[in-house]
Amino acid sequence: MLMKEYRICMPLTVEEYRIGQLYMISKHSHEQSDRGEGVEVVQNEPYEDPAHGQGQYTEKRVYLNSKLPSWARAVVPKIFYVTEKAWNYYPYTITEYTCSFLPKFSIHIETKYEDNKGCNDNIFDTELKDQEREVCFIDIAYDEIPERYYKESEDLRYFKSEKTSRGILQEGWRDTQDPIMCSYKLVTVKFEVWGLQTRVEQFVHKVVRDVLLLGHRQAFAWVDEWIDMTLDDVRDYERKMHEKTNIKVCHEQQEHSTTNASSLDDIEIHDKAST
């Protein structure tokens, strides 16, 4: 097991990011869905928890075979997905990732949002119970992003919001920015397979960090698209984007299965995904 706490600051308020997060996830999922890979939404419905109150439960299937390293692609089916389950009790969320093909693999993410610059060292005291973890700050403007994700329009060193007048983010922007908020994410990765555990857990954390950096960059880079939305507006946008993304992913999956299915395992996994 490898645990890290990520802290990602943004020039937004926690209340604003409630809308921005939903918008960013829906748009990002649609953009990343291509050639039969991406995110299929299975469930998205209200959910009530006795401890956390009213929230939203979502279940998704993330198809990502081509995004795996070569050593991993050699041992997984051609049609491969990870199941994401999320419970959103904003400003507190829980997200879990599992894979039926890899029963000893899991990712558990607890997220809390606060209006500060990432200075709360005790935010996960109850959850940690004295467990050790590494704290990693992610700078959405100046941390290096993988080249394949880079877009000039999303480079926050040069972006200025027309509607909010926030940006351009200068070096050291977290010390002077107002408003400012922080996403605190406690990420636990488990892959309990002897000989591969350390390598896989470290690789997964690198992927998680890249995804967090990209997602939070985009949330602010797209601020002028969502800042005027209400919660009802963004839920309607979310529903429409989920429908478009599901059509995009499932259609490509069916074509891929028809032309390239080469084993009973592949067909069985695809049948489950299509149900």
PDB file of C-alpha atoms in Angstrom:
ATOM      1  CA  MET A   1       0.000   0.000   0.000  1.00  0.00           C
ATOM      2  CA  LEU A   2       1.267   3.470  -0.929  1.00  0.00           C
ATOM      3  CA  MET A   3      -0.479   6.546   0.486  1.00  0.00           C
ATOM      4  CA  LYS A   4       0.038  10.179  -0.537  1.00  0.00           C
ATOM      5  CA  GLU A   5      -1.800  13.404   0.226  1.00  0.00           C
ATOM      6  CA  TYR A   6      -2.099  15.806  -2.694  1.00  0.00           C
ATOM      7  CA  ARG A   7      -2.889  19.505  -2.205  1.00  0.00           C
ATOM      8  CA  ILE A   8      -4.021  21.469  -5.258  1.00  0.00           C
ATOM      9  CA  CYS A   9      -4.791  25.184  -4.919  1.00  0.00           C
ATOM     10  CA  MET A  10      -6.979  27.139  -7.354  1.00  0.00           C
ATOM     11  CA  PRO A  11      -7.975  30.814  -7.724  1.00  0.00           C
ATOM     12  CA  LEU A  12     -11.601  29.975  -6.903  1.00  0.00           C
ATOM     13  CA  THR A  13     -13.862  29.624  -3.878  1.00  0.00           C
ATOM     14  CA  VAL A  14     -15.081  26.237  -2.646  1.00  0.00           C
ATOM     15  CA  GLU A  15     -18.632  27.232  -3.566  1.00  0.00           C
ATOM     16  CA  GLU A  16     -17.589  28.198  -7.110  1.00  0.00           C
ATOM     17  CA  TYR A  17     -15.678  24.961  -7.588  1.00  0.00           C
ATOM     18  CA  ARG A  18     -18.796  22.938  -6.787  1.00  0.00           C
ATOM     19  CA  ILE A  19     -20.025  23.982 -10.257  1.00  0.00           C
ATOM     20  CA  GLY A  20     -16.593  24.020 -11.893  1.00  0.00           C
ATOM     21  CA  GLN A  21     -15.757  20.486 -10.784  1.00  0.00           C
ATOM     22  CA  LEU A  22     -18.917  18.984 -12.302  1.00  0.00           C
ATOM     23  CA  TYR A  23     -18.443  20.927 -15.541  1.00  0.00           C
ATOM     24  CA  MET A  24     -14.769  20.009 -15.839  1.00  0.00           C
ATOM     25  CA  ILE A  25     -15.301  16.280 -15.192  1.00  0.00           C
ATOM     26  CA  SER A  26     -18.084  16.033 -17.788  1.00  0.00           C
ATOM     27  CA  LYS A  27     -16.244  17.970 -20.489  1.00  0.00           C
ATOM     28  CA  HIS A  28     -12.893  16.291 -19.741  1.00  0.00           C
ATOM     29  CA  SER A  29     -14.445  12.799 -19.900  1.00  0.00           C
ATOM     30  CA  HIS A  30     -15.985  13.578 -23.274  1.00  0.00           C
ATOM     31  CA  GLU A  31     -12.709  14.974 -24.661  1.00  0.00           C
ATOM     32  CA  GLN A  32     -10.709  11.958 -23.473  1.00  0.00           C
ATOM     33  CA  SER A  33     -13.147   9.423 -24.961  1.00  0.00           C
ATOM     34  CA  ASP A  34     -11.871   8.334 -28.340  1.00  0.00           C
ATOM     35  CA  ARG A  35     -11.303   5.166 -30.379  1.00  0.00           C
ATOM     36  CA  GLY A  36     -13.405   3.085 -27.975  1.00  0.00           C
ATOM     37  CA  GLU A  37     -11.564   4.323 -24.913  1.00  0.00           C
ATOM     38  CA  GLY A  38     -12.691   6.799 -22.321  1.00  0.00           C
ATOM     39  CA  VAL A  39     -15.459   6.993 -19.750  1.00  0.00           C
ATOM     40  CA  GLU A  40     -18.844   5.254 -19.876  1.00  0.00           C
ATOM     41  CA  VAL A  41     -21.357   6.469 -17.248  1.00  0.00           C
ATOM     42  CA  VAL A  42     -23.310   3.531 -15.785  1.00  0.00           C
ATOM     43  CA  GLN A  43     -25.137   5.292 -12.911  1.00  0.00           C
ATOM     44  CA  ASN A  44     -25.598   8.895 -11.824  1.00  0.00           C
ATOM     45  CA  GLU A  45     -28.275   9.445  -9.210  1.00  0.00           C
ATOM     46  CA  PRO A  46     -29.004  11.142  -5.850  1.00  0.00           C
ATOM     47  CA  TYR A  47     -27.763   9.274  -2.782  1.00  0.00           C
ATOM     48  CA  GLU A  48     -28.287   9.841   0.931  1.00  0.00           C
ATOM     49  CA  ASP A  49     -25.800   8.739   3.581  1.00  0.00           C
ATOM     50  CA  PRO A  50     -26.672   8.628   7.312  1.00  0.00           C
ATOM     51  CA  ALA A  51     -23.362  10.284   8.225  1.00  0.00           C
ATOM     52  CA  HIS A  52     -22.738  12.656   5.310  1.00  0.00           C
ATOM     53  CA  GLY A  53     -26.288  13.523   4.274  1.00  0.00           C
ATOM     54  CA  GLN A  54     -27.577  14.149   0.755  1.00  0.00           C
ATOM     55  CA  GLY A  55     -25.159  13.542  -2.089  1.00  0.00           C
ATOM     56  CA  GLN A  56     -24.720  12.094  -5.573  1.00  0.00           C
ATOM     57  CA  TYR A  57     -23.583   8.565  -6.465  1.00  0.00           C
ATOM     58  CA  THR A  58     -21.937   7.839  -9.822  1.00  0.00           C
ATOM     59  CA  GLU A  59     -20.540   4.651 -11.311  1.00  0.00           C
ATOM     60  CA  LYS A  60     -18.383   4.737 -14.435  1.00  0.00           C
ATOM     61  CA  ARG A  61     -16.275   2.402 -16.531  1.00  0.00           C
ATOM     62  CA  VAL A  62     -12.938   3.831 -17.615  1.00  0.00           C
ATOM     63  CA  TYR A  63     -11.545   2.139 -20.739  1.00  0.00           C
ATOM     64  CA  LEU A  64      -7.801   2.742 -20.978  1.00  0.00           C
ATOM     65  CA  ASN A  65      -5.922  -0.122 -22.574  1.00  0.00           C
ATOM     66  CA  SER A  66      -3.766   2.074 -24.830  1.00  0.00           C
ATOM     67  CA  LYS A  67      -2.813   4.269 -21.861  1.00  0.00           C
ATOM     68  CA  LEU A  68      -1.193   1.362 -20.021  1.00  0.00           C
ATOM     69  CA  PRO A  69       2.575   0.802 -20.143  1.00  0.00           C
ATOM     70  CA  SER A  70       3.727  -1.956 -22.494  1.00  0.00           C
ATOM     71  CA  TRP A  71       4.459  -4.391 -19.670  1.00  0.00           C
ATOM     72  CA  ALA A  72       0.856  -4.047 -18.442  1.00  0.00           C
ATOM     73  CA  ARG A  73      -0.755  -4.306 -21.899  1.00  0.00           C
ATOM     74  CA  ALA A  74       0.966  -7.646 -22.339  1.00  0.00           C
ATOM     75  CA  VAL A  75      -1.087  -9.245 -19.547  1.00  0.00           C
ATOM     76  CA  VAL A  76      -4.533  -7.617 -19.757  1.00  0.00           C
ATOM     77  CA  PRO A  77      -7.417  -8.224 -22.194  1.00  0.00           C
ATOM     78  CA  LYS A  78      -7.681  -6.024 -25.273  1.00  0.00           C
ATOM     79  CA  ILE A  79     -10.921  -4.561 -23.933  1.00  0.00           C
ATOM     80  CA  PHE A  80      -9.998  -3.518 -20.420  1.00  0.00           C
ATOM     81  CA  TYR A  81     -11.739  -1.164 -18.025  1.00  0.00           C
ATOM     82  CA  VAL A  82     -11.541   0.090 -14.466  1.00  0.00           C
ATOM     83  CA  THR A  83     -14.706   0.628 -12.433  1.00  0.00           C
ATOM     84  CA  GLU A  84     -15.013   4.035 -10.738  1.00  0.00           C
ATOM     85  CA  LYS A  85     -17.516   4.529  -7.909  1.00  0.00           C
ATOM     86  CA  ALA A  86     -17.904   7.995  -6.416  1.00  0.00           C
ATOM     87  CA  TRP A  87     -19.947   9.440  -3.571  1.00  0.00           C
ATOM     88  CA  ASN A  88     -20.121  13.235  -3.755  1.00  0.00           C
ATOM     89  CA  TYR A  89     -21.157  14.938  -0.486  1.00  0.00           C
ATOM     90  CA  TYR A  90     -19.550  18.220  -1.478  1.00  0.00           C
ATOM     91  CA  PRO A  91     -17.289  19.566   0.019  1.00  0.00           C
ATOM     92  CA  TYR A  92     -16.386  15.960   0.915  1.00  0.00           C
ATOM     93  CA  THR A  93     -16.119  13.174  -1.661  1.00  0.00           C
ATOM     94  CA  ILE A  94     -15.077   9.509  -1.780  1.00  0.00           C
ATOM     95  CA  THR A  95     -13.884   7.820  -4.977  1.00  0.00           C
ATOM     96  CA  GLU A  96     -12.904   4.163  -5.443  1.00  0.00           C
ATOM     97  CA  TYR A  97     -11.337   2.403  -8.438  1.00  0.00           C
ATOM     98  CA  THR A  98     -11.296  -1.370  -8.850  1.00  0.00           C
ATOM     99  CA  CYS A  99     -10.753  -3.861 -11.650  1.00  0.00           C
ATOM    100  CA  SER A 100     -12.307  -7.332 -11.803  1.00  0.00           C
ATOM    101  CA  PHE A 101      -9.353  -8.551 -13.876  1.00  0.00           C
ATOM    102  CA  LEU A 102      -6.948  -7.425 -11.109  1.00  0.00           C
ATOM    103  CA  PRO A 103      -8.688  -8.271  -7.808  1.00  0.00           C
ATOM    104  CA  LYS A 104      -5.702  -7.190  -5.694  1.00  0.00           C
ATOM    105  CA  PHE A 105      -5.688  -3.695  -7.229  1.00  0.00           C
ATOM    106  CA  SER A 106      -7.570  -0.690  -5.822  1.00  0.00           C
ATOM    107  CA  ILE A 107      -7.374   3.091  -5.522  1.00  0.00           C
ATOM    108  CA  HIS A 108      -9.176   4.920  -2.720  1.00  0.00           C
ATOM    109  CA  ILE A 109      -9.418   8.727  -2.778  1.00  0.00           C
ATOM    110  CA  GLU A 110     -10.903  10.925  -0.064  1.00  0.00           C
ATOM    111  CA  THR A 111     -11.232  14.604  -0.945  1.00  0.00           C
ATOM    112  CA  LYS A 112     -11.956  17.654   1.184  1.00  0.00           C
ATOM    113  CA  TYR A 113     -12.194  21.233  -0.040  1.00  0.00           C
ATOM    114  CA  GLU A 114     -11.385  24.330   2.004  1.00  0.00           C
ATOM    115  CA  ASP A 115     -11.017  28.046   1.333  1.00  0.00           C
ATOM    116  CA  ASN A 116      -7.295  28.300   2.123  1.00  0.00           C
ATOM    117  CA  LYS A 117      -3.900  27.943   0.442  1.00  0.00           C
ATOM    118  CA  GLY A 118      -3.244  24.323   1.459  1.00  0.00           C
ATOM    119  CA  CYS A 119      -2.123  25.075   5.016  1.00  0.00           C
ATOM    120  CA  ASN A 120      -4.352  22.648   6.956  1.00  0.00           C
ATOM    121  CA  ASP A 121      -2.017  19.844   8.100  1.00  0.00           C
ATOM    122  CA  ASN A 122      -4.707  18.180  10.200  1.00  0.00           C
ATOM    123  CA  ILE A 123      -7.506  17.877   7.671  1.00  0.00           C
ATOM    124  CA  PHE A 124      -7.275  14.052   7.494  1.00  0.00           C
ATOM    125  CA  ASP A 125      -6.473  13.359  11.147  1.00  0.00           C
ATOM    126  CA  THR A 126      -9.625  11.257  11.624  1.00  0.00           C
ATOM    127  CA  GLU A 127      -9.055   9.212   8.448  1.00  0.00           C
ATOM    128  CA  LEU A 128      -5.311   8.678   8.872  1.00  0.00           C
ATOM    129  CA  LYS A 129      -5.281   7.338  12.426  1.00  0.00           C
ATOM    130  CA  ASP A 130      -1.507   8.020  12.667  1.00  0.00           C
ATOM    131  CA  GLN A 131      -0.705   6.422   9.288  1.00  0.00           C
ATOM    132  CA  GLU A 132       2.303   7.867   7.493  1.00  0.00           C
ATOM    133  CA  ARG A 133       1.807   9.639   4.166  1.00  0.00           C
ATOM    134  CA  GLU A 134       3.781  11.887   1.861  1.00  0.00           C
ATOM    135  CA  VAL A 135       2.352  15.382   1.262  1.00  0.00           C
ATOM    136  CA  CYS A 136       2.654  16.614  -2.347  1.00  0.00           C
ATOM    137  CA  PHE A 137       1.716  20.126  -3.502  1.00  0.00           C
ATOM    138  CA  ILE A 138       0.602  20.451  -7.120  1.00  0.00           C
ATOM    139  CA  ASP A 139       0.960  23.856  -8.801  1.00  0.00           C
ATOM    140  CA  ILE A 140      -1.623  24.097 -11.595  1.00  0.00           C
ATOM    141  CA  ALA A 141       0.325  26.842 -13.360  1.00  0.00           C
ATOM    142  CA  TYR A 142       3.991  25.890 -13.039  1.00  0.00           C
ATOM    143  CA  ASP A 143       4.218  22.110 -12.570  1.00  0.00           C
ATOM    144  CA  GLU A 144       5.255  20.308 -15.744  1.00  0.00           C
ATOM    145  CA  ILE A 145       2.411  18.594 -17.559  1.00  0.00           C
ATOM    146  CA  PRO A 146       2.870  15.635 -19.959  1.00  0.00           C
ATOM    147  CA  GLU A 147       3.308  16.935 -23.507  1.00  0.00           C
ATOM    148  CA  ARG A 148       0.319  15.001 -24.831  1.00  0.00           C
ATOM    149  CA  TYR A 149      -1.981  16.957 -22.476  1.00  0.00           C
ATOM    150  CA  TYR A 150      -0.584  20.422 -23.132  1.00  0.00           C
ATOM    151  CA  LYS A 151      -2.784  23.070 -24.764  1.00  0.00           C
ATOM    152  CA  GLU A 152      -1.741  26.677 -25.093  1.00  0.00           C
ATOM    153  CA  SER A 153      -5.277  27.824 -24.250  1.00  0.00           C
ATOM    154  CA  GLU A 154      -5.003  25.971 -20.905  1.00  0.00           C
ATOM    155  CA  ASP A 155      -1.560  27.329 -19.963  1.00  0.00           C
ATOM    156  CA  LEU A 156      -2.347  29.259 -16.788  1.00  0.00           C
ATOM    157  CA  ARG A 157       0.921  31.215 -16.989  1.00  0.00           C
ATOM    158  CA  TYR A 158      -0.740  33.182 -19.820  1.00  0.00           C
ATOM    159  CA  PHE A 159      -4.484  32.723 -19.226  1.00  0.00           C
ATOM    160  CA  LYS A 160      -6.668  35.550 -17.912  1.00  0.00           C
ATOM    161  CA  SER A 161     -10.380  35.052 -17.252  1.00  0.00           C
ATOM    162  CA  GLU A 162     -12.540  37.664 -18.980  1.00  0.00           C
ATOM    163  CA  LYS A 163     -15.527  37.168 -16.681  1.00  0.00           C
ATOM    164  CA  THR A 164     -13.706  37.017 -13.317  1.00  0.00           C
ATOM    165  CA  SER A 165     -10.524  38.997 -14.202  1.00  0.00           C
ATOM    166  CA  ARG A 166      -8.482  36.298 -12.407  1.00  0.00           C
ATOM    167  CA  GLY A 167      -5.075  35.347 -13.814  1.00  0.00           C
ATOM    168  CA  ILE A 168      -2.458  35.555 -15.181  1.00  0.00           C
ATOM    169  CA  LEU A 169      -0.936  33.301 -12.467  1.00  0.00           C
ATOM    170  CA  GLN A 170       2.562  34.562 -11.685  1.00  0.00           C
ATOM    171  CA  GLU A 171       5.304  32.625  -9.862  1.00  0.00           C
ATOM    172  CA  GLY A 172       4.318  32.368  -6.191  1.00  0.00           C
ATOM    173  CA  TRP A 173       0.669  33.136  -7.016  1.00  0.00           C
ATOM    174  CA  ARG A 174      -0.602  31.019  -4.104  1.00  0.00           C
ATOM    175  CA  ASP A 175       0.852  33.500  -1.594  1.00  0.00           C
ATOM    176  CA  THR A 176      -1.019  36.515  -2.990  1.00  0.00           C
ATOM    177  CA  GLN A 177      -4.113  35.128  -4.743  1.00  0.00           C
ATOM    178  CA  ASP A 178      -7.576  36.041  -3.452  1.00  0.00           C
ATOM    179  CA  PRO A 179      -9.856  34.159  -3.583  1.00  0.00           C
ATOM    180  CA  ILE A 180      -8.020  30.864  -3.175  1.00  0.00           C
ATOM    181  CA  MET A 181      -9.112  27.344  -2.277  1.00  0.00           C
ATOM    182  CA  CYS A 182      -7.445  23.961  -1.910  1.00  0.00           C
ATOM    183  CA  SER A 183      -8.423  20.431  -2.911  1.00  0.00           C
ATOM    184  CA  TYR A 184      -6.990  18.050  -0.320  1.00  0.00           C
ATOM    185  CA  LYS A 185      -6.837  14.506  -1.698  1.00  0.00           C
ATOM    186  CA  LEU A 186      -5.786  11.480   0.344  1.00  0.00           C
ATOM    187  CA  VAL A 187      -4.915   8.793  -2.218  1.00  0.00           C
ATOM    188  CA  THR A 188      -4.273   5.167  -1.256  1.00  0.00           C
ATOM    189  CA  VAL A 189      -3.069   2.743  -3.949  1.00  0.00           C
ATOM    190  CA  LYS A 190      -2.960  -1.010  -3.337  1.00  0.00           C
ATOM    191  CA  PHE A 191      -1.568  -3.691  -5.619  1.00  0.00           C
ATOM    192  CA  GLU A 192      -0.740  -6.658  -3.438  1.00  0.00           C
ATOM    193  CA  VAL A 193       1.181  -8.817  -5.889  1.00  0.00           C
ATOM    194  CA  TRP A 194       4.676  -9.892  -4.912  1.00  0.00           C
ATOM    195  CA  GLY A 195       7.362  -8.648  -7.273  1.00  0.00           C
ATOM    196  CA  LEU A 196       5.144  -5.996  -8.876  1.00  0.00           C
ATOM    197  CA  GLN A 197       3.666  -4.119  -5.915  1.00  0.00           C
ATOM    198  CA  THR A 198       6.157  -1.249  -5.627  1.00  0.00           C
ATOM    199  CA  ARG A 199       6.457  -0.713  -9.366  1.00  0.00           C
ATOM    200  CA  VAL A 200       2.694  -0.662  -9.975  1.00  0.00           C
ATOM    201  CA  GLU A 201       1.826   1.498  -6.959  1.00  0.00           C
ATOM    202  CA  GLN A 202       4.434   4.102  -7.900  1.00  0.00           C
ATOM    203  CA  PHE A 203       3.265   4.095 -11.531  1.00  0.00           C
ATOM    204  CA  VAL A 204      -0.372   4.549 -10.508  1.00  0.00           C
ATOM    205  CA  HIS A 205       0.496   7.490  -8.260  1.00  0.00           C
ATOM    206  CA  LYS A 206       2.308   9.153 -11.172  1.00  0.00           C
ATOM    207  CA  VAL A 207      -0.803   8.723 -13.335  1.00  0.00           C
ATOM    208  CA  VAL A 208      -3.041  10.041 -10.539  1.00  0.00           C
ATOM    209  CA  ARG A 209      -0.837  13.108 -10.120  1.00  0.00           C
ATOM    210  CA  ASP A 210      -0.897  13.858 -13.870  1.00  0.00           C
ATOM    211  CA  VAL A 211      -4.700  13.520 -13.945  1.00  0.00           C
ATOM    212  CA  LEU A 212      -5.139  15.793 -10.926  1.00  0.00           C
ATOM    213  CA  LEU A 213      -2.853  18.413 -12.469  1.00  0.00           C
ATOM    214  CA  LEU A 214      -4.679  18.332 -15.806  1.00  0.00           C
ATOM    215  CA  GLY A 215      -8.177  18.354 -14.316  1.00  0.00           C
ATOM    216  CA  HIS A 216      -7.586  21.273 -11.978  1.00  0.00           C
ATOM    217  CA  ARG A 217      -5.824  23.270 -14.725  1.00  0.00           C
ATOM    218  CA  GLN A 218      -8.820  22.759 -16.982  1.00  0.00           C
ATOM    219  CA  ALA A 219     -11.326  23.682 -14.265  1.00  0.00           C
ATOM    220  CA  PHE A 220      -9.818  27.180 -14.107  1.00  0.00           C
ATOM    221  CA  ALA A 221      -8.950  27.472 -17.812  1.00  0.00           C
ATOM    222  CA  TRP A 222     -12.656  26.828 -18.590  1.00  0.00           C
ATOM    223  CA  VAL A 223     -13.960  29.138 -15.842  1.00  0.00           C
ATOM    224  CA  ASP A 224     -15.607  31.548 -18.293  1.00  0.00           C
ATOM    225  CA  GLU A 225     -17.661  28.641 -19.668  1.00  0.00           C
ATOM    226  CA  TRP A 226     -19.191  27.634 -16.306  1.00  0.00           C
ATOM    227  CA  ILE A 227     -18.948  30.582 -13.879  1.00  0.00           C
ATOM    228  CA  ASP A 228     -22.504  31.790 -14.700  1.00  0.00           C
ATOM    229  CA  MET A 229     -24.063  28.335 -14.331  1.00  0.00           C
ATOM    230  CA  THR A 230     -26.349  27.288 -11.478  1.00  0.00           C
ATOM    231  CA  LEU A 231     -26.239  23.787  -9.975  1.00  0.00           C
ATOM    232  CA  ASP A 232     -29.313  22.851 -12.043  1.00  0.00           C
ATOM    233  CA  ASP A 233     -27.602  24.184 -15.187  1.00  0.00           C
ATOM    234  CA  VAL A 234     -24.464  22.118 -14.643  1.00  0.00           C
ATOM    235  CA  ARG A 235     -26.452  18.960 -13.777  1.00  0.00           C
ATOM    236  CA  ASP A 236     -28.308  19.361 -17.088  1.00  0.00           C
ATOM    237  CA  TYR A 237     -24.993  19.866 -18.916  1.00  0.00           C
ATOM    238  CA  GLU A 238     -23.576  16.817 -17.112  1.00  0.00           C
ATOM    239  CA  ARG A 239     -26.512  14.640 -18.203  1.00  0.00           C
ATOM    240  CA  LYS A 240     -26.218  15.710 -21.856  1.00  0.00           C
ATOM    241  CA  MET A 241     -22.457  15.165 -21.933  1.00  0.00           C
ATOM    242  CA  HIS A 242     -22.816  11.733 -20.320  1.00  0.00           C
ATOM    243  CA  GLU A 243     -25.242  10.712 -23.071  1.00  0.00           C
ATOM    244  CA  LYS A 244     -22.892  11.928 -25.813  1.00  0.00           C
ATOM    245  CA  THR A 245     -19.869  10.259 -24.204  1.00  0.00           C
ATOM    246  CA  ASN A 246     -21.652   6.931 -23.706  1.00  0.00           C
ATOM    247  CA  ILE A 247     -22.689   6.872 -27.363  1.00  0.00           C
ATOM    248  CA  LYS A 248     -19.128   7.677 -28.430  1.00  0.00           C
ATOM    249  CA  VAL A 249     -17.490   5.029 -26.235  1.00  0.00           C
ATOM    250  CA  CYS A 250     -20.032   2.214 -26.614  1.00  0.00           C
ATOM    251  CA  HIS A 251     -20.252   2.538 -30.414  1.00  0.00           C
ATOM    252  CA  GLU A 252     -16.477   2.263 -30.751  1.00  0.00           C
ATOM    253  CA  GLN A 253     -16.398  -0.640 -28.292  1.00  0.00           C
ATOM    254  CA  GLN A 254     -18.924  -2.565 -30.393  1.00  0.00           C
ATOM    255  CA  GLU A 255     -16.967  -1.954 -33.604  1.00  0.00           C
ATOM    256  CA  HIS A 256     -13.722  -2.963 -31.939  1.00  0.00           C
ATOM    257  CA  SER A 257     -15.290  -6.157 -30.604  1.00  0.00           C
ATOM    258  CA  THR A 258     -16.702  -7.113 -34.014  1.00  0.00           C
ATOM    259  CA  THR A 259     -13.434  -6.691 -35.891  1.00  0.00           C
ATOM    260  CA  ASN A 260     -10.821  -7.552 -33.307  1.00  0.00           C
ATOM    261  CA  ALA A 261     -12.251  -9.999 -30.746  1.00  0.00           C
ATOM    262  CA  SER A 262      -9.694 -12.758 -30.585  1.00  0.00           C
ATOM    263  CA  SER A 263     -10.430 -14.646 -27.378  1.00  0.00           C
ATOM    264  CA  LEU A 264     -13.326 -15.773 -25.208  1.00  0.00           C
ATOM    265  CA  ASP A 265     -12.003 -13.617 -22.377  1.00  0.00           C
ATOM    266  CA  ASP A 266     -12.188 -10.484 -24.541  1.00  0.00           C
ATOM    267  CA  ILE A 267     -15.735 -11.286 -25.669  1.00  0.00           C
ATOM    268  CA  GLU A 268     -16.919 -12.000 -22.128  1.00  0.00           C
ATOM    269  CA  ILE A 269     -15.548  -8.705 -20.797  1.00  0.00           C
ATOM    270  CA  HIS A 270     -17.109  -6.764 -23.696  1.00  0.00           C
ATOM    271  CA  ASP A 271     -20.502  -8.418 -23.097  1.00  0.00           C
ATOM    272  CA  LYS A 272     -20.431  -7.259 -19.487  1.00  0.00           C
ATOM    273  CA  ALA A 273     -19.512  -3.732 -20.565  1.00  0.00           C
ATOM    274  CA  SER A 274     -22.360  -3.638 -23.077  1.00  0.00           C
ATOM    275  CA  THR A 275     -25.053  -4.808 -20.654  1.00  0.00           C
TER     276      THR A 275
END
